[in-house]
GROMACS .gro file of C-alpha atoms in nm:
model
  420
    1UNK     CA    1   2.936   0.416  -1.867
    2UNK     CA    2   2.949   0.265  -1.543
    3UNK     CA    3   2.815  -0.053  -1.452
    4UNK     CA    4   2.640  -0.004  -1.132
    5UNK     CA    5   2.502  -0.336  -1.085
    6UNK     CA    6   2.814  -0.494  -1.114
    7UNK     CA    7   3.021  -0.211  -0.916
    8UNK     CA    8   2.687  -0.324  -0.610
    9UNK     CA    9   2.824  -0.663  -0.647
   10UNK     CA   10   3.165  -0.615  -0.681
   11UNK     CA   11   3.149  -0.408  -0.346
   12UNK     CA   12   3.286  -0.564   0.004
   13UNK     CA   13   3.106  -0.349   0.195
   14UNK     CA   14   2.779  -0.110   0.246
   15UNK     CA   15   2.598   0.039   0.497
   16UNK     CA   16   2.230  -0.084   0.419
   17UNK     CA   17   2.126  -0.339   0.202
   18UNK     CA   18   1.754  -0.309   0.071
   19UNK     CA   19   1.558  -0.629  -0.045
   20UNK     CA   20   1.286  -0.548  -0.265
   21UNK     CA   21   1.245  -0.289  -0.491
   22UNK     CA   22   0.874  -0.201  -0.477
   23UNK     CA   23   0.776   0.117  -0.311
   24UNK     CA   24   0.869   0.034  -0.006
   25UNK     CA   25   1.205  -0.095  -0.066
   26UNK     CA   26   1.295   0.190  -0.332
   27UNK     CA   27   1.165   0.456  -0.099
   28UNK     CA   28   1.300   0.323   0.202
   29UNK     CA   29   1.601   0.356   0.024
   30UNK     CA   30   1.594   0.695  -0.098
   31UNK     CA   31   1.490   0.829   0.240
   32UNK     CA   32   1.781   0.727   0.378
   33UNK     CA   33   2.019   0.823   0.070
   34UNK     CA   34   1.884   1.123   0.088
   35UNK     CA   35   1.890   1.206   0.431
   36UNK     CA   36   2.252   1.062   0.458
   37UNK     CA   37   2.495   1.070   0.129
   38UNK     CA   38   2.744   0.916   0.317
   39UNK     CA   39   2.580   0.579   0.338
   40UNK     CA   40   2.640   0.362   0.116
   41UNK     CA   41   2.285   0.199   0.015
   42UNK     CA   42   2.214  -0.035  -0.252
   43UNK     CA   43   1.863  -0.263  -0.349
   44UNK     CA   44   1.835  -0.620  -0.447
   45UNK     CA   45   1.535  -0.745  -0.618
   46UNK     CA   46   1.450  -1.114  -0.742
   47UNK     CA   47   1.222  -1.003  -0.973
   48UNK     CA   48   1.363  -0.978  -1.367
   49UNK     CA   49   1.480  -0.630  -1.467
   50UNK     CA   50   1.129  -0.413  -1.627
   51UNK     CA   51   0.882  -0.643  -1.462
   52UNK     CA   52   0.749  -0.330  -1.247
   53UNK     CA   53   0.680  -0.135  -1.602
   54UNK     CA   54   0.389  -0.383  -1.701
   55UNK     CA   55   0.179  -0.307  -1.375
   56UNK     CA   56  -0.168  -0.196  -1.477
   57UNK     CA   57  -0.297  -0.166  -1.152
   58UNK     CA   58  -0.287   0.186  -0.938
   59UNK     CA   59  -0.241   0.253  -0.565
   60UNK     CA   60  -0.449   0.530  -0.373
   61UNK     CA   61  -0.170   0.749  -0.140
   62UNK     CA   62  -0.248   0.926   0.172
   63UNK     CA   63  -0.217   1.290   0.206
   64UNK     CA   64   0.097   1.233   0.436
   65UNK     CA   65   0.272   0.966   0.210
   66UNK     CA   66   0.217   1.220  -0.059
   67UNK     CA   67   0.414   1.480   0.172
   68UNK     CA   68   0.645   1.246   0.170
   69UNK     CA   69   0.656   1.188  -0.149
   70UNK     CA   70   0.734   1.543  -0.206
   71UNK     CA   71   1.003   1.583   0.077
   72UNK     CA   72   1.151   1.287  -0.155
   73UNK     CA   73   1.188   1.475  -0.440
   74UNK     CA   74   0.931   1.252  -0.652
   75UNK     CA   75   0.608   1.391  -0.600
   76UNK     CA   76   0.633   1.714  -0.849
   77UNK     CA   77   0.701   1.409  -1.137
   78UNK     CA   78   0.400   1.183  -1.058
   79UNK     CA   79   0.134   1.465  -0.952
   80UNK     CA   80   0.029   1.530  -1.312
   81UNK     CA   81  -0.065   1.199  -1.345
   82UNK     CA   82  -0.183   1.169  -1.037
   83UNK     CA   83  -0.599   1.157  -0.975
   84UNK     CA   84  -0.690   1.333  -0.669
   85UNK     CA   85  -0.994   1.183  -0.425
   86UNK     CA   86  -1.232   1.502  -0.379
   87UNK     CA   87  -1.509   1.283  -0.225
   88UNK     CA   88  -1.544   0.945  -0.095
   89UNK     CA   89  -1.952   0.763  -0.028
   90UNK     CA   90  -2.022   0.493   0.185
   91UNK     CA   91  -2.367   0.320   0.119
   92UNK     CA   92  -2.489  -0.059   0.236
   93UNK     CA   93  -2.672  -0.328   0.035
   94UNK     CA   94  -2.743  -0.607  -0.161
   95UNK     CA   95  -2.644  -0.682  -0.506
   96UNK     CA   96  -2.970  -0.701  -0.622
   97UNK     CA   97  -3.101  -0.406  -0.431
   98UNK     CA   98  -3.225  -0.122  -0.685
   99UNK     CA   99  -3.138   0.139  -0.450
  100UNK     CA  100  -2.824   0.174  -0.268
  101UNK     CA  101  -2.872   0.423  -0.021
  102UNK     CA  102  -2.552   0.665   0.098
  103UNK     CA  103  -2.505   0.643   0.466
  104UNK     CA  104  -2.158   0.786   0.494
  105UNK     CA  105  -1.982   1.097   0.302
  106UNK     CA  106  -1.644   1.239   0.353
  107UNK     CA  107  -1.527   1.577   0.171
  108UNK     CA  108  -1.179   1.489   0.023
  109UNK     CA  109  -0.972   1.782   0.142
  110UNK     CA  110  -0.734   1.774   0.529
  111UNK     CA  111  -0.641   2.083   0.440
  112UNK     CA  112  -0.724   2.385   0.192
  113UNK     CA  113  -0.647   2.228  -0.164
  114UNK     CA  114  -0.463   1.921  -0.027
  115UNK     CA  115  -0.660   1.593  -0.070
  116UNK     CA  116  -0.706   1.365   0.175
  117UNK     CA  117  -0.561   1.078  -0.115
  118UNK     CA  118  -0.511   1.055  -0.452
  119UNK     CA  119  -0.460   0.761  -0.689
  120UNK     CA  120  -0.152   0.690  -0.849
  121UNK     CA  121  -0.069   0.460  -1.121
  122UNK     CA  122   0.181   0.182  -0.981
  123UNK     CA  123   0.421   0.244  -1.264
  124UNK     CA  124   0.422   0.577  -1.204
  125UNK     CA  125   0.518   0.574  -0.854
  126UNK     CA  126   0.793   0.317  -0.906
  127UNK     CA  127   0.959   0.443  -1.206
  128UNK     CA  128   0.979   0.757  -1.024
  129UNK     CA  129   1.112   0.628  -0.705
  130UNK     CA  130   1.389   0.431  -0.969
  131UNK     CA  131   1.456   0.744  -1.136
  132UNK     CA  132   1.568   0.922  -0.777
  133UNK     CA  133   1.742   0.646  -0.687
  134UNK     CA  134   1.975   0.642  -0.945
  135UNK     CA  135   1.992   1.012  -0.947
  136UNK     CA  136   2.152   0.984  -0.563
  137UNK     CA  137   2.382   0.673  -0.685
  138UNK     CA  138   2.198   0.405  -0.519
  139UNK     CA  139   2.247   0.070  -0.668
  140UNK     CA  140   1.989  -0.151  -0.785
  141UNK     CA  141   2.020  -0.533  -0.846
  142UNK     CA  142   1.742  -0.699  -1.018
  143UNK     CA  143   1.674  -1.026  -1.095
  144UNK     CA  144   1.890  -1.179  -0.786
  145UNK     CA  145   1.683  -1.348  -0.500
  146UNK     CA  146   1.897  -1.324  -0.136
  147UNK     CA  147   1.956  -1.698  -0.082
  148UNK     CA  148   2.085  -1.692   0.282
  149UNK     CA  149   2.252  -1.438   0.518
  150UNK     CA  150   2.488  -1.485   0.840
  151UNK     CA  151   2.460  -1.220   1.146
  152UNK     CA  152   2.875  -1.166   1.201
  153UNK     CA  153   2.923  -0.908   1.527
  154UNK     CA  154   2.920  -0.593   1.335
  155UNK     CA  155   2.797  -0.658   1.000
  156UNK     CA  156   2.590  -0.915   0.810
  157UNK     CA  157   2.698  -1.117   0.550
  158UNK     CA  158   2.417  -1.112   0.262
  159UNK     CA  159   2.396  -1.457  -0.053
  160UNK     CA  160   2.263  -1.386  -0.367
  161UNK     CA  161   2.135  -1.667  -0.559
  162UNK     CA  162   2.395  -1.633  -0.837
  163UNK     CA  163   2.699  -1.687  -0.633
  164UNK     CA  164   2.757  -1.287  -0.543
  165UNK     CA  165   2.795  -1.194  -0.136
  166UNK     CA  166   2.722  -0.821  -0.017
  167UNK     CA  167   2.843  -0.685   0.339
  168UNK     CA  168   2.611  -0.433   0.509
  169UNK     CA  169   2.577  -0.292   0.883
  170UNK     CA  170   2.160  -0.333   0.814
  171UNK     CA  171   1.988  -0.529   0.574
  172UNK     CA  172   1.632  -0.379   0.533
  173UNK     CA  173   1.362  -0.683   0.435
  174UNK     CA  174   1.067  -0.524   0.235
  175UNK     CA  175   1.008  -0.827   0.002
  176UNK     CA  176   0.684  -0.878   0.072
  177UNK     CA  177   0.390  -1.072   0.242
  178UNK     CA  178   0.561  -1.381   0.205
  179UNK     CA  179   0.875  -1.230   0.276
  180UNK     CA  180   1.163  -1.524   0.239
  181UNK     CA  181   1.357  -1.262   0.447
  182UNK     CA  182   1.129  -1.237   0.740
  183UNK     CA  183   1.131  -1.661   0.707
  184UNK     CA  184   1.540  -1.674   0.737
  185UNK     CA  185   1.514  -1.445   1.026
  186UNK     CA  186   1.325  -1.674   1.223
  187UNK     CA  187   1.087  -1.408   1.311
  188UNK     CA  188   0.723  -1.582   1.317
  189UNK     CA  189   0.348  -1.452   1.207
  190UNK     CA  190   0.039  -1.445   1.315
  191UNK     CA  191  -0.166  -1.500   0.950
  192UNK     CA  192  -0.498  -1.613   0.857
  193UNK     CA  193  -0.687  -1.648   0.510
  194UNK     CA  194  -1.070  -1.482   0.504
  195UNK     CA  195  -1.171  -1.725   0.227
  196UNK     CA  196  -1.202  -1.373  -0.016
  197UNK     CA  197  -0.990  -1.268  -0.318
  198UNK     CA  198  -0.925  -0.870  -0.411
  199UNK     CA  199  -1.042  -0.873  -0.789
  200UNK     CA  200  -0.823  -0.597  -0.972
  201UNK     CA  201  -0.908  -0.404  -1.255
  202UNK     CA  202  -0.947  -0.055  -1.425
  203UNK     CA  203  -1.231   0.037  -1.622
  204UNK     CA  204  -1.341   0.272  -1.881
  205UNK     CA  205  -1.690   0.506  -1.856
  206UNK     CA  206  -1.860   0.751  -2.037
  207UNK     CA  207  -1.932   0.993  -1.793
  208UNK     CA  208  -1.675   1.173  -1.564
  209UNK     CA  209  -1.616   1.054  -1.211
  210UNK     CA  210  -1.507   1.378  -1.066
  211UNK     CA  211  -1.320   1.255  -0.824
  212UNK     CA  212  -1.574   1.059  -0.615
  213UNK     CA  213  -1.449   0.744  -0.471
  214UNK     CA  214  -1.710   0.497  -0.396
  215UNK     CA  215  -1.731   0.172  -0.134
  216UNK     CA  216  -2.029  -0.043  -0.167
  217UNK     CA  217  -2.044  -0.302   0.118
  218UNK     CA  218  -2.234  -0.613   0.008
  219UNK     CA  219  -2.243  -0.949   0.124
  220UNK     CA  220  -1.968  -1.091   0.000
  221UNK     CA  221  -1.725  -0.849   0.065
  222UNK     CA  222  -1.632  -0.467  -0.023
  223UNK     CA  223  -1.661  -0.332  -0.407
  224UNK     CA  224  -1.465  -0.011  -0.428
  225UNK     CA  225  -1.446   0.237  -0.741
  226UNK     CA  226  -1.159   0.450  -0.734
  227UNK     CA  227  -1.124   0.757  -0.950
  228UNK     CA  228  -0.787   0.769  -1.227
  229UNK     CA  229  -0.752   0.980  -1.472
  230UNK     CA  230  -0.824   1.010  -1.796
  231UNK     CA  231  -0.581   0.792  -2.020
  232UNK     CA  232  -0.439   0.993  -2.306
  233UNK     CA  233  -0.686   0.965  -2.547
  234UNK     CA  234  -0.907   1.161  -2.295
  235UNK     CA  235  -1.098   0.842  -2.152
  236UNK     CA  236  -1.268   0.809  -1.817
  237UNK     CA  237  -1.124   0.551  -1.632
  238UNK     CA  238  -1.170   0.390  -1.284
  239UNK     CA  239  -0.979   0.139  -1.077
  240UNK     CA  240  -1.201  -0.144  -0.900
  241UNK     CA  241  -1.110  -0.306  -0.597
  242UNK     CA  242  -1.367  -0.587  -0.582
  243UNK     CA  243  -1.338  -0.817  -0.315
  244UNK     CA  244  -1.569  -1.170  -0.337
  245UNK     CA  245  -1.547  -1.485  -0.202
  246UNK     CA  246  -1.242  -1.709  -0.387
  247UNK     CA  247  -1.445  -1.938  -0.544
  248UNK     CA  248  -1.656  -1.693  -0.671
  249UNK     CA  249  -1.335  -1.466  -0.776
  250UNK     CA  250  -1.171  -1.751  -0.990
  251UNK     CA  251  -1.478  -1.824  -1.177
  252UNK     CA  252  -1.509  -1.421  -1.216
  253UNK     CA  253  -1.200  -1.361  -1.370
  254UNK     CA  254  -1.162  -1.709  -1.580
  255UNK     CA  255  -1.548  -1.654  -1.724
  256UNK     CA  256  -1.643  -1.511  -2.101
  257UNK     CA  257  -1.555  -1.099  -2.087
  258UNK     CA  258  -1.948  -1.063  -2.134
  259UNK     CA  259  -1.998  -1.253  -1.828
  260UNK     CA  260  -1.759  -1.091  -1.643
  261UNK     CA  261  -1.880  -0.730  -1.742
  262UNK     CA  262  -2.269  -0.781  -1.664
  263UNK     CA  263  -2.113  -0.925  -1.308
  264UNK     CA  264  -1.928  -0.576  -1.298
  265UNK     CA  265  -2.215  -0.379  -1.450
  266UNK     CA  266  -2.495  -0.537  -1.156
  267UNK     CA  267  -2.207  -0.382  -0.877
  268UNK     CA  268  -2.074  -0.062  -1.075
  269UNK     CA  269  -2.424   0.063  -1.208
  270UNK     CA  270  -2.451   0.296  -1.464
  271UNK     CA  271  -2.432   0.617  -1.320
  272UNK     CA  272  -2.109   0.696  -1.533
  273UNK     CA  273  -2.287   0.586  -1.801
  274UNK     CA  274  -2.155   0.258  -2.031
  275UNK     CA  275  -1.880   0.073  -1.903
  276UNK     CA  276  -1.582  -0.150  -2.017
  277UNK     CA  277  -1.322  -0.375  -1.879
  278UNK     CA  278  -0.975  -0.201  -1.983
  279UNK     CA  279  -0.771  -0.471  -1.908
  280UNK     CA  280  -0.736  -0.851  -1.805
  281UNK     CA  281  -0.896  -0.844  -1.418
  282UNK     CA  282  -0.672  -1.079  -1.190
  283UNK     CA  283  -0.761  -1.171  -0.846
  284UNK     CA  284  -0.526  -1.263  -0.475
  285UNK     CA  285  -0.662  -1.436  -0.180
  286UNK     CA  286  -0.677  -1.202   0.085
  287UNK     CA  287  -0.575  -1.284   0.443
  288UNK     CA  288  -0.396  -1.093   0.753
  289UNK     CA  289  -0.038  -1.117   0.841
  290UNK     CA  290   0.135  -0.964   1.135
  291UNK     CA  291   0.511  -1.071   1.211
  292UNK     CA  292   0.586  -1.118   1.603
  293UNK     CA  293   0.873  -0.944   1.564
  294UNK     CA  294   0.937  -0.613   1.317
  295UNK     CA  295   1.344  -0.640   1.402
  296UNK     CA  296   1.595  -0.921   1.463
  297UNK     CA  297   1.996  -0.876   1.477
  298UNK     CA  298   2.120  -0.616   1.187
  299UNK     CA  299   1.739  -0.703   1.013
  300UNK     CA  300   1.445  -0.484   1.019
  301UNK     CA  301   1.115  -0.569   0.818
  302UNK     CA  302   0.911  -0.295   0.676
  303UNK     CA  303   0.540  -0.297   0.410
  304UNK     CA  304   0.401  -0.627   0.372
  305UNK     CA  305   0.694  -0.832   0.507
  306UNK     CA  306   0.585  -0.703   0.848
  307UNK     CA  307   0.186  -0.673   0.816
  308UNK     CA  308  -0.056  -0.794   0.552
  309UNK     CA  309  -0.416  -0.652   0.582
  310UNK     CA  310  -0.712  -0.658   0.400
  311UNK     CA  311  -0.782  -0.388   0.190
  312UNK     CA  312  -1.106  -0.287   0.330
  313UNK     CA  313  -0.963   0.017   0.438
  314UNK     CA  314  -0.676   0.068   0.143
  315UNK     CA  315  -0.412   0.125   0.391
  316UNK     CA  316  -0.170  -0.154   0.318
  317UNK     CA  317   0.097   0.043   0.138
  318UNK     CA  318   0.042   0.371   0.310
  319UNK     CA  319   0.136   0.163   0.640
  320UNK     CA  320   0.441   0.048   0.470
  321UNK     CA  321   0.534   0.434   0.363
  322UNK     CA  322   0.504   0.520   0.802
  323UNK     CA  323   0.719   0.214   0.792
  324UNK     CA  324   1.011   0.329   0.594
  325UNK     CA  325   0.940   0.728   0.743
  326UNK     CA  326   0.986   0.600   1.161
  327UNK     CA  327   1.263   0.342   1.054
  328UNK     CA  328   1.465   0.577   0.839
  329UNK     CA  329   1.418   0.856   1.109
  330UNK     CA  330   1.534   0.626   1.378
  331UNK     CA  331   1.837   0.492   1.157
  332UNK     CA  332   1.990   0.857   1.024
  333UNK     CA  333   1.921   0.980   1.422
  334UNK     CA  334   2.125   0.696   1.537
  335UNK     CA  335   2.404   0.776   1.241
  336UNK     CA  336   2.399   1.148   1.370
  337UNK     CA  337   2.475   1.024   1.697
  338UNK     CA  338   2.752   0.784   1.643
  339UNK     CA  339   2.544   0.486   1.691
  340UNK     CA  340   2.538   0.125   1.539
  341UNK     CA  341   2.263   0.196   1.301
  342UNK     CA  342   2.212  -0.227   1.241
  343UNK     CA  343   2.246  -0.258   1.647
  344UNK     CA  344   1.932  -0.484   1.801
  345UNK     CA  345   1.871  -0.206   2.062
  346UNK     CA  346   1.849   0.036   1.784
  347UNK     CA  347   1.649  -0.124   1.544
  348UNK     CA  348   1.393  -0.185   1.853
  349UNK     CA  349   1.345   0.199   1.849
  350UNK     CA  350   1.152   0.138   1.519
  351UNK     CA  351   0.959  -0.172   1.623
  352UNK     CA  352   0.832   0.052   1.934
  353UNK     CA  353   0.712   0.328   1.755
  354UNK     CA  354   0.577   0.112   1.449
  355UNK     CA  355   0.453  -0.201   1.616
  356UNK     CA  356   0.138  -0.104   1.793
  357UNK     CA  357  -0.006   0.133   1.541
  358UNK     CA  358   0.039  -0.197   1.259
  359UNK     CA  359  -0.169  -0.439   1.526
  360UNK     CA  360  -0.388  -0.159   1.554
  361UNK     CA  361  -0.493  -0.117   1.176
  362UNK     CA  362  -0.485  -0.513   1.129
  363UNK     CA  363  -0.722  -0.567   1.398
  364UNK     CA  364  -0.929  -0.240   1.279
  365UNK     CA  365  -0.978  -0.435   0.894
  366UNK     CA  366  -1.050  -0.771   1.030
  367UNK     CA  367  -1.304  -0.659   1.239
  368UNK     CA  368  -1.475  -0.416   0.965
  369UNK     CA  369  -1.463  -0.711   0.684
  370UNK     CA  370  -1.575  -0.975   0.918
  371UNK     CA  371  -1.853  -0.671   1.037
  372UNK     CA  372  -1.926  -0.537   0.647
  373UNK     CA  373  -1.907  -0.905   0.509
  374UNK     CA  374  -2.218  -1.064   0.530
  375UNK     CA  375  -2.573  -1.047   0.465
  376UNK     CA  376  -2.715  -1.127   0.852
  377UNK     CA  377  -3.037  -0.867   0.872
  378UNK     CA  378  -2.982  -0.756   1.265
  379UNK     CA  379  -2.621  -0.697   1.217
  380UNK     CA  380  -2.663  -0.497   0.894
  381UNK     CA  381  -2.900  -0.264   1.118
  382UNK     CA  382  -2.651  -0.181   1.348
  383UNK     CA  383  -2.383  -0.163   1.125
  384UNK     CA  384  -2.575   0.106   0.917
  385UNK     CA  385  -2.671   0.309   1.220
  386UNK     CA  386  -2.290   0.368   1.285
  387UNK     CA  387  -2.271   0.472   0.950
  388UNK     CA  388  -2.537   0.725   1.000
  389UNK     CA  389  -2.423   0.821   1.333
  390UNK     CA  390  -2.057   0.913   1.186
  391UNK     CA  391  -2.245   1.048   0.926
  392UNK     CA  392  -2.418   1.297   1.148
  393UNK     CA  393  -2.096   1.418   1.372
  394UNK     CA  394  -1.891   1.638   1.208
  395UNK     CA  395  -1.592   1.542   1.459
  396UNK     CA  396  -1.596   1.227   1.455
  397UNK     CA  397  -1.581   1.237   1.025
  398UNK     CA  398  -1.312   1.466   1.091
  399UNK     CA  399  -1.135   1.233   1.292
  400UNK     CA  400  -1.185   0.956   1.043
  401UNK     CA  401  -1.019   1.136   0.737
  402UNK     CA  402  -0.746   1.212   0.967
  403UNK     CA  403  -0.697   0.870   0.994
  404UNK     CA  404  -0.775   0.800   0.647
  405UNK     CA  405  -0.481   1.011   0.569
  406UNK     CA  406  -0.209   0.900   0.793
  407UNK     CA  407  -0.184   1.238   0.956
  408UNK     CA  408  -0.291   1.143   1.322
  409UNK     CA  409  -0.099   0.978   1.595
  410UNK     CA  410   0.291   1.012   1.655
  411UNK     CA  411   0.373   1.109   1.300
  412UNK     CA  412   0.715   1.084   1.125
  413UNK     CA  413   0.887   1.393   1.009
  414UNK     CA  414   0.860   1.296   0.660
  415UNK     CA  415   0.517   1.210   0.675
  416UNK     CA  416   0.474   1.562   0.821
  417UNK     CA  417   0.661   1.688   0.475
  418UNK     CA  418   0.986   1.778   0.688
  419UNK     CA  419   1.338   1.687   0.642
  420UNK     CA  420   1.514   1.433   0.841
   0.00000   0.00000   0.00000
């Protein structure tokens, strides 16, 4: 059997060096494998080999990462297991309101039987991802951090942190928020906490969800109930998204399991009937991060190494999916064409067509959590007549899914489900 990690290593040369093997990294990876065999592409990862397998959390992907997905070759393994969104509610109120009235719904479908999202297990997706990877001979390092890299002319000369050096025309930095990559590169950020953490968890309910997706705006921040399905025993389950402010989070998630689950119970209701935590809830802090620059010499960041945003929206990792479609069309265009795929004037291609559209959604969250986020009477008054104006346009809700879905603007091809 061969030894592909080692054979990576032992290798003087590649075309594109990945760092990070989440989704990003893996799929960046594969979309450019894919597109062109004859690159050579390999991953490096400083996490510890299996680390990705004990994920409980899931993700919810957009209708076009899903077509992207598929052009990918992945989506026909993780659609069984996949939960589609057939309806997402909007309402507006106060913990300790006993009604919380709807003021926004949107009918889950962008097309005939194609949801507008559906929600995806993380180890699902990734183990996937792996799977086609190593199905079109990429190589994946784990366990190895990059330590340092030198920009040579024509190449760029990549350190791991256990002595090893790889040689690639592009090294591709998707490790992250707090990317060390994006650091080395000089390239700066403009990043700010909200004084929130993003309390994960999935829980289990007697009734069925159907589908429904719900966001509850209350003071303190977003709670969001995302439909999964059914484990194999046959129970209802539901991933929560419940944003708070970090004090308030730490004491949440380090308190008795009863006190945590009547906290859950006064948000989540009991409209699916009783409730339980399925697993250990963990909260982040929550801030936005944009990087000045997407691109630097033979480096291009993509996902959360080039924007952090809050998950008001849950577009974080469907922005880093257009990420990897735009940079791997611009990169097997300019290897059709001759070009320097890891040349600055290249690489600027993708920052043009990514760049704006990133500033775009990070300014769009900030303004909705600092708007959503608080309990001031006047501003909760306007807020909810938007609500009920969208609510009463049929355009304008049509527009919103389209966004919701990653469908509108200057599209990728593979985000359009087409080859590149």
């Amino acid at each position: 059997m061969v030894d592909r990690k080692a054979d990576a290593k032992n290798r003087t040369s590649l075309d594109i060096l990945v760092a990070g093997a989440g989704y990003v990294g893996l799929a960046a990876a594969v979309s450019l494998k894919q597109a062109r065999p004859s690159l050579a592409v390999a991953v490096v990862d400083a996490a510890p080999a299996g680390v990705w397998q004990k994920d409980g959390r899931a993700s919810a992907i957009a209708a076009a990462a899903c077509r992207m997905l598929d052009q990918l070759g992945v989506w026909a393994e993780i659609a069984p297991e996949a939960q589609a969104i057939t309806e997402m509610i909007v309402t507006d109120s106060r913990t300790s309101d006993p009604v919380r009235p709807v003021f926004l719904t949107f009918d889950g479908e962008v097309a005939p039987g194609e949801a507008f999202a559906h929600m995806v297990a993380n180890r699902d997706l990734n183990g996937a991802l792996r799977r086609r990877a190593e199905k079109l001979g990429i190589d994946i390092i784990e366990g190895v951090a990059v330590s340092a890299f030198d920009v040579n002319g024509a190449g760029i000369t990549v350190h791991l942190a256990d002595g090893a050096t790889l040689k690639a025309r592009l090294l591709i930095a998707a490790d992250g928020v707090n990317s060390k990559l994006r650091d080395m590169a000089g390239i700066k950020t403009v990043k700010w906490e909200y004084g929130q953490s993003g309390i994960v968890c999935t829980v289990a309910h007697e009734r069925p969800h159907n589908g429904r997706a719900e966001e509850h705006f209350l003071p303190a921040g977003p709670f969001a109930t995302l439909p999964l399905k059914p484990d194999k025993d046959g129970t209802n389950r539901s991933s929560i998204v419940w944003v708070e402010r970090s004090e308030d989070a730490e004491k949440l998630v380090d308190s008795d399991d009863l006190v945590f689950e009547h906290e859950l119970e006064q948000r989540f209701g009991l409209k699916l009937g009783e409730i339980r935590v399925a697993d250990r809830p963990r909260a982040w802090p929550l801030g936005l991060t944009l990087a000045r620059a997407f691109v630097a010499p033979r480096i291009a960041l993509a996902g959360d190494a080039a924007h952090g945003i809050h998950p008001i929206a849950g577009q974080g990792l469907n922005l880093g999916f257009k990420d990897v479609a735009a940079l791997a069309e611009v990169v097997v265009e300019a290897d059709r064409l001759g070009q320097d795929i890891g040349a600055l004037d290249v690489l600027q291609r993708y920052q043009q067509w990514r760049r704006f559209d990133t500033l775009q959604m990070g300014i769009t969250t900030d303004v909705l959590n600092r708007l959503f986020s608080n309990d001031i009477g006047p501003l909760r008054a306007v807020r909810d007549v938007g609500l009920g104006l969208v609510e009463r346009l049929p355009r304008l809700k049509d527009f919103f899914i389209r966004q919701a879905s990653g469908l509108s603007g200057d599209t990728p091809k593979l985000l359009k489900g087409e080859a590149i």
